[in-house]
XYZ file of C-alpha atoms in Angstrom:
115
model
C 0.000 0.000 0.000
C 1.262 3.474 -0.897
C 1.054 6.487 1.356
C 0.161 9.969 0.196
C 3.759 11.021 0.825
C 4.872 8.295 -1.647
C 2.538 9.657 -4.327
C 3.135 13.403 -3.975
C 6.447 13.384 -5.903
C 4.723 11.525 -8.768
C 2.002 14.125 -9.295
C 2.106 16.191 -12.477
C 1.443 19.454 -10.624
C 2.959 20.889 -7.468
C 0.840 20.228 -4.395
C 1.359 22.247 -1.257
C 1.175 20.436 2.088
C -1.979 22.397 2.970
C -3.662 20.756 -0.052
C -2.942 17.192 1.086
C -6.192 17.061 3.038
C -8.036 18.246 -0.074
C -6.595 15.317 -2.035
C -7.691 12.888 0.653
C -11.200 14.343 0.884
C -11.621 14.343 -2.901
C -10.467 10.742 -3.072
C -13.018 9.723 -0.448
C -15.831 11.208 -2.551
C -16.345 14.675 -1.076
C -17.925 16.658 -3.939
C -16.776 20.038 -2.577
C -13.197 18.787 -2.409
C -13.472 17.247 -5.880
C -14.622 20.576 -7.302
C -11.850 22.449 -5.459
C -9.244 19.941 -6.633
C -10.482 20.376 -10.199
C -9.890 24.116 -9.811
C -6.323 23.469 -8.672
C -5.718 21.404 -11.808
C -7.329 24.077 -13.989
C -5.058 26.685 -12.422
C -2.101 24.413 -13.224
C -3.249 24.222 -16.863
C -4.280 20.572 -16.595
C -7.933 20.581 -17.729
C -7.678 16.885 -18.619
C -7.257 15.969 -14.956
C -9.643 18.696 -13.785
C -12.386 17.160 -15.925
C -12.029 13.857 -14.091
C -12.643 15.518 -10.723
C -15.447 17.721 -12.071
C -17.231 14.671 -13.474
C -17.077 12.966 -10.083
C -18.547 16.035 -8.394
C -21.190 16.468 -11.127
C -22.311 12.868 -10.591
C -23.186 14.002 -7.056
C -25.149 16.956 -8.474
C -22.680 19.539 -7.183
C -23.882 22.922 -8.572
C -20.445 24.598 -8.608
C -18.959 21.674 -10.544
C -21.831 21.877 -13.037
C -21.200 25.591 -13.510
C -17.469 25.000 -13.949
C -18.154 22.239 -16.463
C -20.495 24.576 -18.358
C -17.720 27.163 -18.570
C -15.238 24.603 -19.906
C -17.659 23.498 -22.630
C -18.557 27.061 -23.618
C -14.892 28.089 -23.827
C -13.630 24.792 -25.221
C -11.101 24.218 -22.437
C -10.119 20.557 -22.174
C -13.149 19.574 -24.250
C -14.331 20.491 -27.728
C -16.069 23.862 -27.726
C -19.783 23.095 -27.474
C -22.067 25.940 -26.438
C -25.131 23.682 -26.441
C -23.498 21.319 -23.946
C -22.317 24.307 -21.941
C -25.811 25.774 -21.799
C -27.195 22.397 -20.720
C -24.761 22.288 -17.787
C -25.484 25.931 -17.004
C -29.215 25.173 -16.817
C -28.580 22.129 -14.621
C -26.432 24.213 -12.280
C -29.198 26.821 -12.070
C -31.779 24.124 -11.365
C -29.587 22.801 -8.545
C -29.459 26.245 -6.916
C -26.325 27.855 -8.336
C -27.148 31.579 -8.056
C -24.744 32.817 -10.738
C -25.891 30.166 -13.201
C -29.510 31.151 -12.510
C -28.681 34.800 -13.281
C -26.867 33.802 -16.460
C -29.812 31.697 -17.629
C -32.222 34.534 -16.846
C -30.046 36.961 -18.805
C -30.021 34.590 -21.773
C -33.825 34.294 -21.639
C -34.321 38.057 -21.499
C -31.860 38.530 -24.357
C -33.809 36.005 -26.450
C -37.031 37.924 -25.862
C -35.435 41.136 -27.139
C -34.250 39.491 -30.356
């Protein structure tokens, strides 16, 4: 069995000791930690790994992860650019109570009415 200390040098991004607990929590299935860990990988320009952690959090209906996934699809970061998929995740995030996503969806609806 490997310890976390054995794995840290093998990681593809630098991990500060204060983030060790985050790794452990994400690995045990904590959706908040999975979303936060995904952000660390996005900040380190590793969207491929971030997507893995976002998907795990999304499977638990984590609104922030859904909103982050929407942003990645809309911008085409780590995934092919797909505004339809991004809008789907944005709507799901709004439905799950994400306040910013709800405002973005409302703005899109009001913009559609004007056109």
